[in-house]
Short mmCIF file of C-alpha atoms and ligand atoms in Angstrom, two decimals:
data_model
loop_
_atom_site.label_atom_id
_atom_site.label_comp_id
_atom_site.label_asym_id
_atom_site.label_seq_id
_atom_site.Cartn_x
_atom_site.Cartn_y
_atom_site.Cartn_z
CA UNK A 1 -13.81 -26.04 49.27
CA UNK A 2 -10.50 -24.64 48.15
CA UNK A 3 -10.93 -21.24 46.53
CA UNK A 4 -9.92 -20.90 42.89
CA UNK A 5 -6.49 -19.43 42.43
CA UNK A 6 -6.47 -15.94 40.97
CA UNK A 7 -3.91 -13.53 39.64
CA UNK A 8 -4.01 -9.76 39.23
CA UNK A 9 -3.47 -8.24 35.80
CA UNK A 10 -2.84 -4.68 34.78
CA UNK A 11 -5.40 -3.75 32.12
CA UNK A 12 -3.01 -1.24 30.69
CA UNK A 13 0.18 -3.22 30.16
CA UNK A 14 -0.74 -6.78 31.05
CA UNK A 15 1.67 -7.06 33.94
CA UNK A 16 0.84 -9.93 36.31
CA UNK A 17 0.99 -9.83 40.05
CA UNK A 18 0.03 -12.30 42.79
CA UNK A 19 -1.62 -9.56 44.84
CA UNK A 20 -3.58 -6.37 44.26
CA UNK A 21 -1.68 -3.13 43.92
CA UNK A 22 -2.96 0.42 43.59
CA UNK A 23 -0.31 1.28 41.06
CA UNK A 24 1.09 -1.06 38.44
CA UNK A 25 4.85 -1.30 39.04
CA UNK A 26 5.51 -2.01 35.35
CA UNK A 27 3.74 0.87 33.63
CA UNK A 28 3.06 3.19 36.55
CA UNK A 29 -0.69 3.53 35.89
CA UNK A 30 -3.05 3.82 38.87
CA UNK A 31 -6.13 1.63 39.48
CA UNK A 32 -5.56 -0.65 36.54
CA UNK A 33 -5.14 -4.00 38.32
CA UNK A 34 -8.02 -6.44 37.85
CA UNK A 35 -8.46 -9.90 39.26
CA UNK A 36 -8.67 -12.88 36.93
CA UNK A 37 -8.69 -16.62 37.53
CA UNK A 38 -5.52 -18.48 36.68
CA UNK A 39 -5.84 -20.31 33.38
CA UNK A 40 -6.64 -24.00 33.52
CA UNK A 41 -3.85 -26.47 33.03
CA UNK A 42 -4.68 -27.28 29.43
CA UNK A 43 -4.20 -23.68 28.38
CA UNK A 44 -0.71 -23.32 29.70
CA UNK A 45 0.56 -26.23 27.66
CA UNK A 46 -0.54 -24.36 24.56
CA UNK A 47 1.10 -21.08 25.40
CA UNK A 48 4.56 -22.53 25.32
CA UNK A 49 5.63 -22.57 21.74
CA UNK A 50 4.45 -22.18 18.21
CA UNK A 51 4.74 -25.55 16.65
CA UNK A 52 8.00 -26.96 17.91
CA UNK A 53 6.74 -30.04 19.64
CA UNK A 54 9.59 -32.13 20.97
CA UNK A 55 10.71 -34.63 18.36
CA UNK A 56 8.90 -33.30 15.31
CA UNK A 57 12.09 -33.74 13.33
CA UNK A 58 13.06 -30.11 12.85
CA UNK A 59 16.67 -29.03 13.20
CA UNK A 60 18.51 -25.70 13.28
CA UNK A 61 19.53 -24.49 9.82
CA UNK A 62 22.56 -22.59 8.62
CA UNK A 63 21.88 -18.88 8.32
CA UNK A 64 23.46 -18.67 4.88
CA UNK A 65 21.34 -21.52 3.60
CA UNK A 66 18.12 -19.66 4.27
CA UNK A 67 16.71 -18.56 0.95
CA UNK A 68 14.90 -15.24 1.15
CA UNK A 69 13.87 -15.21 -2.47
CA UNK A 70 11.41 -17.95 -1.63
CA UNK A 71 9.68 -15.74 0.93
CA UNK A 72 6.26 -15.57 -0.63
CA UNK A 73 4.11 -12.58 -0.01
CA UNK A 74 0.49 -12.32 -0.89
CA UNK A 75 -1.06 -9.12 -2.18
CA UNK A 76 -4.14 -7.91 -0.35
CA UNK A 77 -5.38 -6.09 -3.41
CA UNK A 78 -4.82 -2.68 -1.84
CA UNK A 79 -1.53 -1.09 -2.83
CA UNK A 80 -1.13 1.09 0.23
CA UNK A 81 -1.84 -1.77 2.63
CA UNK A 82 0.63 -4.00 0.79
CA UNK A 83 3.27 -1.29 0.98
CA UNK A 84 2.67 -0.79 4.69
CA UNK A 85 3.13 -4.51 5.30
CA UNK A 86 6.42 -4.42 3.40
CA UNK A 87 5.15 -5.79 0.08
CA UNK A 88 2.12 -7.90 0.91
CA UNK A 89 1.17 -10.13 3.78
CA UNK A 90 3.54 -12.90 4.88
CA UNK A 91 2.01 -16.40 5.11
CA UNK A 92 1.57 -17.53 8.68
CA UNK A 93 1.74 -14.03 10.09
CA UNK A 94 -0.61 -12.50 12.62
CA UNK A 95 -1.45 -8.87 11.90
CA UNK A 96 -3.25 -6.75 14.47
CA UNK A 97 -5.29 -3.80 13.17
CA UNK A 98 -6.20 -1.42 15.98
CA UNK A 99 -8.24 1.75 16.12
CA UNK A 100 -11.04 3.55 17.85
CA UNK A 101 -14.62 2.43 17.22
CA UNK A 102 -16.06 3.81 13.99
CA UNK A 103 -12.73 4.60 12.38
CA UNK A 104 -12.97 2.00 9.63
CA UNK A 105 -11.45 -1.29 10.80
CA UNK A 106 -14.40 -3.42 9.71
CA UNK A 107 -14.61 -1.53 6.43
CA UNK A 108 -10.94 -2.09 5.65
CA UNK A 109 -11.05 -5.75 6.59
CA UNK A 110 -14.04 -6.42 4.35
CA UNK A 111 -12.53 -4.43 1.49
CA UNK A 112 -9.50 -6.71 1.47
CA UNK A 113 -11.27 -9.88 0.26
CA UNK A 114 -13.40 -7.83 -2.12
CA UNK A 115 -10.40 -6.08 -3.65
CA UNK A 116 -8.00 -9.02 -3.77
CA UNK A 117 -10.32 -11.89 -4.59
CA UNK A 118 -8.34 -14.23 -2.34
CA UNK A 119 -10.36 -16.88 -0.53
CA UNK A 120 -11.06 -15.48 2.88
CA UNK A 121 -12.71 -16.69 6.04
CA UNK A 122 -14.20 -13.57 7.62
CA UNK A 123 -15.07 -14.27 11.24
CA UNK A 124 -17.13 -11.71 13.10
CA UNK A 125 -18.30 -11.65 16.66
CA UNK A 126 -19.76 -8.19 16.31
CA UNK A 127 -22.05 -8.18 13.33
CA UNK A 128 -24.68 -10.48 11.89
CA UNK A 129 -24.28 -12.09 8.48
CA UNK A 130 -26.86 -9.68 7.07
CA UNK A 131 -24.99 -6.67 8.42
CA UNK A 132 -21.80 -7.86 6.75
CA UNK A 133 -23.66 -8.39 3.50
CA UNK A 134 -25.13 -4.89 3.69
CA UNK A 135 -21.69 -3.44 4.14
CA UNK A 136 -20.29 -5.51 1.29
CA UNK A 137 -23.07 -4.26 -1.01
CA UNK A 138 -22.22 -0.73 -0.03
CA UNK A 139 -18.56 -1.29 -0.81
CA UNK A 140 -19.37 -2.61 -4.25
CA UNK A 141 -16.57 -4.71 -5.64
CA UNK A 142 -17.12 -8.23 -6.78
CA UNK A 143 -18.82 -10.20 -4.07
CA UNK A 144 -17.71 -13.53 -5.43
CA UNK A 145 -17.95 -16.87 -3.73
CA UNK A 146 -14.43 -16.61 -2.36
CA UNK A 147 -15.49 -14.90 0.88
CA UNK A 148 -16.99 -16.96 3.68
CA UNK A 149 -18.65 -15.22 6.60
CA UNK A 150 -18.71 -16.98 9.97
CA UNK A 151 -20.46 -15.40 12.95
CA UNK A 152 -18.83 -17.09 15.93
CA UNK A 153 -17.01 -16.07 19.06
CA UNK A 154 -15.68 -19.38 20.37
CA UNK A 155 -12.11 -19.57 19.16
CA UNK A 156 -11.96 -23.38 19.18
CA UNK A 157 -14.85 -23.57 16.67
CA UNK A 158 -13.26 -20.88 14.55
CA UNK A 159 -9.94 -22.66 14.31
CA UNK A 160 -11.69 -25.96 13.61
CA UNK A 161 -13.55 -24.38 10.69
CA UNK A 162 -10.45 -22.62 9.42
CA UNK A 163 -8.51 -25.90 9.44
CA UNK A 164 -11.27 -27.60 7.47
CA UNK A 165 -11.78 -24.78 4.96
CA UNK A 166 -8.10 -23.88 4.50
CA UNK A 167 -8.68 -20.30 3.31
CA UNK A 168 -5.85 -18.14 1.97
CA UNK A 169 -6.60 -15.53 4.59
CA UNK A 170 -8.53 -15.34 7.84
CA UNK A 171 -9.91 -12.13 9.33
CA UNK A 172 -11.14 -12.04 12.92
CA UNK A 173 -13.24 -9.12 14.20
CA UNK A 174 -12.61 -8.46 16.99
CA UNK A 175 -10.26 -9.90 19.58
CA UNK A 176 -12.39 -8.38 22.35
CA UNK A 177 -15.44 -10.46 21.41
CA UNK A 178 -13.64 -13.82 21.15
CA UNK A 179 -13.28 -16.34 23.94
CA UNK A 180 -11.68 -19.69 24.58
CA UNK A 181 -12.99 -22.51 26.78
CA UNK A 182 -9.57 -22.90 28.35
CA UNK A 183 -9.82 -19.64 30.25
CA UNK A 184 -12.60 -19.00 32.72
CA UNK A 185 -12.87 -15.22 32.59
CA UNK A 186 -15.27 -13.27 30.37
CA UNK A 187 -14.52 -12.29 26.75
CA UNK A 188 -12.49 -9.11 26.53
CA UNK A 189 -10.62 -9.72 29.78
CA UNK A 190 -6.86 -9.64 29.77
CA UNK A 191 -6.40 -13.39 30.12
CA UNK A 192 -8.94 -14.13 27.35
CA UNK A 193 -7.36 -11.65 24.95
CA UNK A 194 -3.94 -13.08 25.64
CA UNK A 195 -4.95 -16.68 25.10
CA UNK A 196 -7.13 -15.96 22.04
CA UNK A 197 -4.25 -14.14 20.38
CA UNK A 198 -1.82 -16.93 21.30
CA UNK A 199 -4.15 -19.54 19.81
CA UNK A 200 -4.58 -17.57 16.59
CA UNK A 201 -0.83 -17.15 16.35
CA UNK A 202 -0.34 -20.89 16.76
CA UNK A 203 -2.97 -21.54 14.08
CA UNK A 204 -1.28 -19.06 11.71
CA UNK A 205 2.19 -20.51 12.23
CA UNK A 206 1.18 -24.14 11.90
CA UNK A 207 -1.21 -23.71 8.96
CA UNK A 208 0.60 -20.92 7.12
CA UNK A 209 -2.69 -19.01 6.83
CA UNK A 210 -2.15 -15.31 7.58
CA UNK A 211 -4.56 -13.92 10.14
CA UNK A 212 -5.73 -10.32 10.43
CA UNK A 213 -6.99 -9.62 13.91
CA UNK A 214 -9.06 -6.52 14.67
CA UNK A 215 -8.67 -4.88 18.08
CA UNK A 216 -10.51 -1.92 19.54
CA UNK A 217 -8.59 0.86 21.10
CA UNK A 218 -9.67 2.92 24.07
CA UNK A 219 -9.79 6.71 23.79
CA UNK A 220 -6.31 7.15 25.21
CA UNK A 221 -4.83 5.08 22.46
CA UNK A 222 -4.45 1.64 23.98
CA UNK A 223 -5.61 -1.53 22.33
CA UNK A 224 -7.63 -2.91 25.24
CA UNK A 225 -5.18 -5.13 26.99
CA UNK A 226 -2.77 -3.40 24.66
CA UNK A 227 0.87 -4.14 25.17
CA UNK A 228 0.01 -7.78 25.80
CA UNK A 229 -1.06 -8.13 22.19
CA UNK A 230 1.67 -6.03 20.70
CA UNK A 231 4.39 -8.45 21.64
CA UNK A 232 2.45 -11.55 20.62
CA UNK A 233 1.58 -10.48 17.07
CA UNK A 234 3.94 -10.01 14.12
CA UNK A 235 2.60 -6.73 12.81
CA UNK A 236 0.64 -3.92 14.46
CA UNK A 237 -1.18 -1.45 12.24
CA UNK A 238 -3.01 1.38 13.91
CA UNK A 239 -5.77 3.53 12.49
CA UNK A 240 -5.65 7.19 13.40
CA UNK A 241 -7.63 10.22 12.40
CA UNK A 242 -9.99 12.84 13.61
CA UNK A 243 -13.51 11.50 13.56
CA UNK A 244 -14.88 14.66 12.04
CA UNK A 245 -12.48 14.54 9.11
CA UNK A 246 -12.71 11.98 6.36
CA UNK A 247 -9.01 11.17 6.24
CA UNK A 248 -7.65 8.15 8.02
CA UNK A 249 -4.05 7.27 8.62
CA UNK A 250 -2.97 3.67 8.99
CA UNK A 251 0.37 3.55 10.75
CA UNK A 252 2.64 0.56 11.19
CA UNK A 253 3.91 0.56 14.77
CA UNK A 254 5.48 -2.85 14.67
CA UNK A 255 6.47 -5.00 11.72
CA UNK A 256 8.58 -8.13 11.94
CA UNK A 257 8.73 -8.26 8.14
CA UNK A 258 9.21 -4.65 7.15
CA UNK A 259 9.93 -1.18 8.34
CA UNK A 260 7.88 0.61 10.96
CA UNK A 261 6.71 4.19 11.23
CA UNK A 262 5.40 3.95 7.68
CA UNK A 263 1.97 5.35 7.04
CA UNK A 264 -0.79 4.94 4.49
CA UNK A 265 -3.52 7.53 4.01
CA UNK A 266 -7.14 6.70 3.23
CA UNK A 267 -10.25 8.72 2.65
CA UNK A 268 -13.58 7.41 3.98
CA UNK A 269 -16.08 7.78 1.18
CA UNK A 270 -19.67 6.66 0.69
CA UNK A 271 -18.33 3.46 -0.82
CA UNK A 272 -15.62 2.52 1.61
CA UNK A 273 -12.01 3.55 2.06
CA UNK A 274 -10.18 5.10 -0.85
CA UNK A 275 -6.42 4.88 -0.95
CA UNK A 276 -4.71 8.25 -1.15
CA UNK A 277 -1.51 7.58 -3.02
CA UNK A 278 -0.15 11.12 -2.75
CA UNK A 279 -1.00 12.29 0.76
CA UNK A 280 0.77 15.64 0.38
CA UNK A 281 -1.59 16.72 -2.31
CA UNK A 282 -4.58 16.09 -0.07
CA UNK A 283 -3.15 18.02 2.85
CA UNK A 284 -2.23 21.19 1.03
CA UNK A 285 -4.59 24.10 1.80
CA UNK A 286 -7.84 24.63 0.03
CA UNK A 287 -8.22 28.35 0.87
CA UNK A 288 -7.18 31.34 -1.21
CA UNK A 289 -3.60 32.43 -1.16
CA UNK A 290 -2.74 35.49 0.90
CA UNK A 291 -4.10 34.52 4.31
CA UNK A 292 -1.81 35.34 7.17
CA UNK A 293 -0.90 32.72 9.75
CA UNK A 294 -0.40 29.81 7.38
CA UNK A 295 2.88 28.09 6.55
CA UNK A 296 3.58 24.86 4.74
CA UNK A 297 5.71 22.36 6.52
CA UNK A 298 7.74 19.60 4.86
CA UNK A 299 7.71 16.74 7.33
CA UNK A 300 8.62 13.12 7.04
CA UNK A 301 6.33 10.45 8.36
CA UNK A 302 8.30 7.26 8.44
CA UNK A 303 10.19 7.40 5.16
CA UNK A 304 7.42 9.28 3.41
CA UNK A 305 7.64 13.03 2.89
CA UNK A 306 4.39 14.76 3.75
CA UNK A 307 3.65 18.41 3.09
CA UNK A 308 0.82 20.08 4.91
CA UNK A 309 -0.31 23.39 6.29
CA UNK A 310 0.38 24.74 9.77
CA UNK A 311 -2.12 27.38 10.85
CA UNK A 312 -1.57 29.90 13.63
CA UNK A 313 -3.74 32.61 15.08
CA UNK A 314 -2.14 35.24 17.28
CA UNK A 315 -4.40 37.81 18.89
CA UNK A 316 -4.39 40.10 21.89
CA UNK A 317 -5.39 38.22 25.01
CA UNK A 318 -8.97 39.01 25.95
CA UNK A 319 -8.56 37.79 29.49
CA UNK A 320 -5.73 38.53 31.84
CA UNK A 321 -3.71 35.45 31.08
CA UNK A 322 -2.88 34.55 27.52
CA UNK A 323 -4.25 31.29 26.15
CA UNK A 324 -2.19 28.76 24.33
CA UNK A 325 -3.78 25.96 22.41
CA UNK A 326 -2.40 23.45 19.93
CA UNK A 327 -4.16 20.79 17.87
CA UNK A 328 -1.96 18.04 16.48
CA UNK A 329 1.17 19.57 17.97
CA UNK A 330 2.78 19.25 21.39
CA UNK A 331 1.69 22.21 23.50
CA UNK A 332 4.93 22.19 25.51
CA UNK A 333 6.89 22.41 22.29
CA UNK A 334 4.74 25.37 21.24
CA UNK A 335 5.45 27.10 24.55
CA UNK A 336 9.14 26.46 24.06
CA UNK A 337 9.07 27.96 20.56
CA UNK A 338 7.20 31.03 21.84
CA UNK A 339 9.79 31.45 24.58
CA UNK A 340 12.55 31.29 21.97
CA UNK A 341 10.77 33.96 19.91
CA UNK A 342 10.49 36.13 22.99
CA UNK A 343 14.01 35.69 24.28
CA UNK A 344 16.05 35.37 21.08
CA UNK A 345 14.15 37.55 18.67
CA UNK A 346 12.47 40.06 20.95
CA UNK A 347 8.83 39.31 20.12
CA UNK A 348 6.56 39.96 23.06
CA UNK A 349 3.97 37.28 22.70
CA UNK A 350 3.32 36.75 26.38
CA UNK A 351 0.29 39.05 26.27
CA UNK A 352 -1.12 37.35 23.18
CA UNK A 353 -3.34 34.35 22.70
CA UNK A 354 -1.74 31.80 20.40
CA UNK A 355 -3.74 29.06 18.68
CA UNK A 356 -2.05 26.47 16.52
CA UNK A 357 -3.57 23.87 14.25
CA UNK A 358 -2.12 21.19 12.01
CA UNK A 359 -4.37 20.92 8.97
CA UNK A 360 -6.04 17.63 8.09
CA UNK A 361 -6.26 16.37 11.67
CA UNK A 362 -2.66 15.21 11.62
CA UNK A 363 -0.62 14.63 14.73
CA UNK A 364 2.89 15.86 14.12
CA UNK A 365 5.93 14.81 16.08
CA UNK A 366 8.60 15.55 13.48
CA UNK A 367 10.85 18.33 14.88
CA UNK A 368 11.12 19.72 11.35
CA UNK A 369 7.70 21.29 11.91
CA UNK A 370 9.25 23.88 14.27
CA UNK A 371 10.28 26.21 11.49
CA UNK A 372 6.84 26.26 9.90
CA UNK A 373 5.24 26.79 13.33
CA UNK A 374 7.43 29.82 13.98
CA UNK A 375 6.81 31.16 10.48
CA UNK A 376 3.03 30.76 10.88
CA UNK A 377 3.02 32.40 14.33
CA UNK A 378 5.04 35.38 13.08
CA UNK A 379 2.92 35.66 9.95
CA UNK A 380 -0.23 35.91 12.04
CA UNK A 381 1.42 38.26 14.49
CA UNK A 382 2.39 40.70 11.73
CA UNK A 383 -0.80 39.93 9.78
CA UNK A 384 1.45 39.49 6.79
CA UNK A 385 0.90 36.48 4.58
CA UNK A 386 3.69 34.20 3.49
CA UNK A 387 4.12 33.37 -0.19
CA UNK A 388 2.11 30.27 -1.02
CA UNK A 389 4.96 28.70 -2.94
CA UNK A 390 7.33 28.51 0.05
CA UNK A 391 7.69 25.70 2.54
CA UNK A 392 9.76 25.01 5.65
CA UNK A 393 11.76 22.20 7.24
CA UNK A 394 13.91 22.87 10.29
CA UNK A 395 14.21 22.29 14.00
CA UNK A 396 14.57 25.20 16.43
CA UNK A 397 17.12 24.97 19.24
CA UNK A 398 16.87 26.72 22.59
CA UNK A 399 19.27 29.45 21.58
CA UNK A 400 17.20 30.25 18.52
CA UNK A 401 19.43 28.42 16.08
CA UNK A 402 17.86 26.50 13.22
CA UNK A 403 19.06 22.94 13.08
CA UNK A 404 19.17 20.60 10.15
CA UNK A 405 16.67 17.74 10.04
CA UNK A 406 16.94 14.17 8.83
CA UNK A 407 16.68 13.44 5.11
CA UNK A 408 16.35 17.05 4.02
CA UNK A 409 16.93 16.04 0.40
CA UNK A 410 13.80 13.89 0.35
CA UNK A 411 11.75 16.77 1.68
CA UNK A 412 13.22 19.08 -0.94
CA UNK A 413 12.48 16.57 -3.68
CA UNK A 414 8.84 16.25 -2.59
CA UNK A 415 8.43 20.02 -2.34
CA UNK A 416 9.85 20.43 -5.83
CA UNK A 417 7.56 17.70 -7.15
CA UNK A 418 4.55 19.53 -5.76
CA UNK A 419 5.62 22.74 -7.46
CA UNK A 420 7.02 24.72 -4.54
CA UNK A 421 9.49 27.44 -5.51
CA UNK A 422 11.30 27.91 -2.20
CA UNK A 423 12.15 25.77 0.79
CA UNK A 424 13.64 27.19 3.96
CA UNK A 425 16.10 24.88 5.72
CA UNK A 426 18.92 25.19 8.23
CA UNK A 427 22.15 26.71 6.97
CA UNK A 428 23.89 23.80 8.65
CA UNK A 429 22.25 21.33 6.30
CA UNK A 430 24.97 19.36 4.53
CA UNK A 431 24.66 20.23 0.86
CA UNK A 432 23.02 17.44 -1.00
CA UNK A 433 24.38 16.81 -4.46
CA UNK A 434 21.85 17.78 -7.04
CA UNK A 435 19.11 20.29 -6.32
CA UNK A 436 15.87 19.41 -8.08
CA UNK A 437 14.87 21.81 -10.81
CA UNK A 438 12.55 24.73 -10.11
CA UNK A 439 13.12 25.01 -6.37
CA UNK A 440 15.35 27.44 -4.51
CA UNK A 441 16.85 26.35 -1.22
CA UNK A 442 16.99 29.21 1.26
CA UNK A 443 19.35 28.53 4.12
CA UNK A 444 18.73 30.29 7.41
CA UNK A 445 20.93 30.11 10.49
CA UNK A 446 18.68 31.34 13.28
CA UNK A 447 15.32 32.89 14.11
CA UNK A 448 16.40 36.53 13.51
CA UNK A 449 17.73 35.49 10.09
CA UNK A 450 14.39 33.82 9.31
CA UNK A 451 12.48 36.95 10.32
CA UNK A 452 14.72 39.00 8.07
CA UNK A 453 14.32 36.63 5.15
CA UNK A 454 10.53 36.49 5.45
CA UNK A 455 9.44 39.90 6.64
CA UNK A 456 12.17 42.44 5.86
CA UNK A 457 9.93 43.96 3.19
CA UNK A 458 7.08 44.37 5.65
P1 TYD B 501 -16.30 0.75 10.61
O1 TYD B 501 -15.47 0.07 9.60
O2 TYD B 501 -17.56 0.06 11.03
O3 TYD B 501 -15.47 1.10 11.90
P2 TYD B 501 -14.86 0.15 13.02
O4 TYD B 501 -14.97 -1.24 12.54
O5 TYD B 501 -13.44 0.64 13.16
O6 TYD B 501 -15.65 0.41 14.26
O7 TYD B 501 -16.62 2.19 10.04
C1 TYD B 501 -17.75 2.81 10.42
C2 TYD B 501 -17.84 4.22 9.90
O8 TYD B 501 -17.52 4.38 8.54
C3 TYD B 501 -19.29 4.59 10.05
O9 TYD B 501 -19.35 5.84 10.70
C4 TYD B 501 -19.82 4.62 8.66
C5 TYD B 501 -18.61 4.92 7.83
N1 TYD B 501 -18.65 4.33 6.49
C6 TYD B 501 -18.61 5.16 5.39
O10 TYD B 501 -18.55 6.39 5.51
N2 TYD B 501 -18.61 4.61 4.13
C7 TYD B 501 -18.67 3.26 3.93
O11 TYD B 501 -18.67 2.81 2.79
C8 TYD B 501 -18.73 2.41 5.08
C9 TYD B 501 -18.79 0.92 4.92
C10 TYD B 501 -18.71 2.98 6.33
MG1 MG B 502 -16.26 -2.64 13.41
#
């Protein structure tokens, strides 16, 4: 008997290989190659295109004749989600919502039909009908007759039902539980995930029904069989957040119909996710003024200004070697900033423990946070509190210079809106036309100048 033909897939990036390898040549990860049978013939014919069968009468069109005003978008009943998608969901699009277990993917996807009232086919391979009903009751909202629940994992049956029902929206939870007859491997394997997603995409494109697909993410941040899905789908939204906190951030990492690196903030409450329209206000400290080691940072997440508190604790090292720890901030960047303080401003922090924390469980990658980090570290070091009505936005260079950051005027505008009186920025910031009322812009050139501006009275 001839043995079945198999291929090796990387579970991290989806790279295919005819033989086993210890290290995936595409993504460089070790021990990620798994064996999977080659898909049957019938499957490959499907993977080829969306709907363009030869001879279906479609022709190329002139670019200028394409009318964008006709691009219909459908509201999902949740303002923040609509905004993240670029103004509602596009018909025929496939949207992947990823996130770690327990973060709120099922909650969000059930809230959508309840909030919008659009006719929805909610397919779940994870929960029973009664479980979904229990959740819906908890979420409140009007449980009308527009939502149909279908507990099924065979993708062929799902698409058959969807074609018969013709809902306005289909939600599938989750891609890892679905399987197709055309692939022999078990649900959740790379080849199953790939083919299931491709079939849902084909359904979406041919029927015009938008599909929201839920995908679990492993602890290190990959949607299982991750990159494979990212290039198949139109939009990737990813849920982030510390499990202990109640805030959740939904981030758009890919969007064929809108901008990426936008975020929406939610709060998990007893009755589902609540949209937080003004994230800055939620992230501003709740403690009394006058604590040392805290500085407010004016960052930008996507195009959205976000103000939040950076907390630092500097203390004499108890053990021989000083500890450095950072939550929500790159530890190497922290070490670099401490080295700059040591070398360029003469602060001897090498014998001190330094702990850094970004409030609200945020992960910050905006270089504009540097200035607030330095201010918080110095404030804790001197045990001298910073005025609560000041905030910071600037990047620190290796020679201790403070560099301007992108879109400073938006950060200033947000700070002014929230009632801040002073914002510290680089003196190399090009002057923006009109300064919003009530806020003073303090320009600083380098770290010594910042120290002087903040602590000269101390
Ligand atoms: P869930 O949406 O099931 O997460 P996922 O589908 O991403 O695995 O969210 C589960 C968590 O949310 C669970 O810990 C319970 C909590 N939760 C609330 O706090 N309030 C609610 O109204 C609901 C429905 C869930
Ligand atoms: Mg779930």
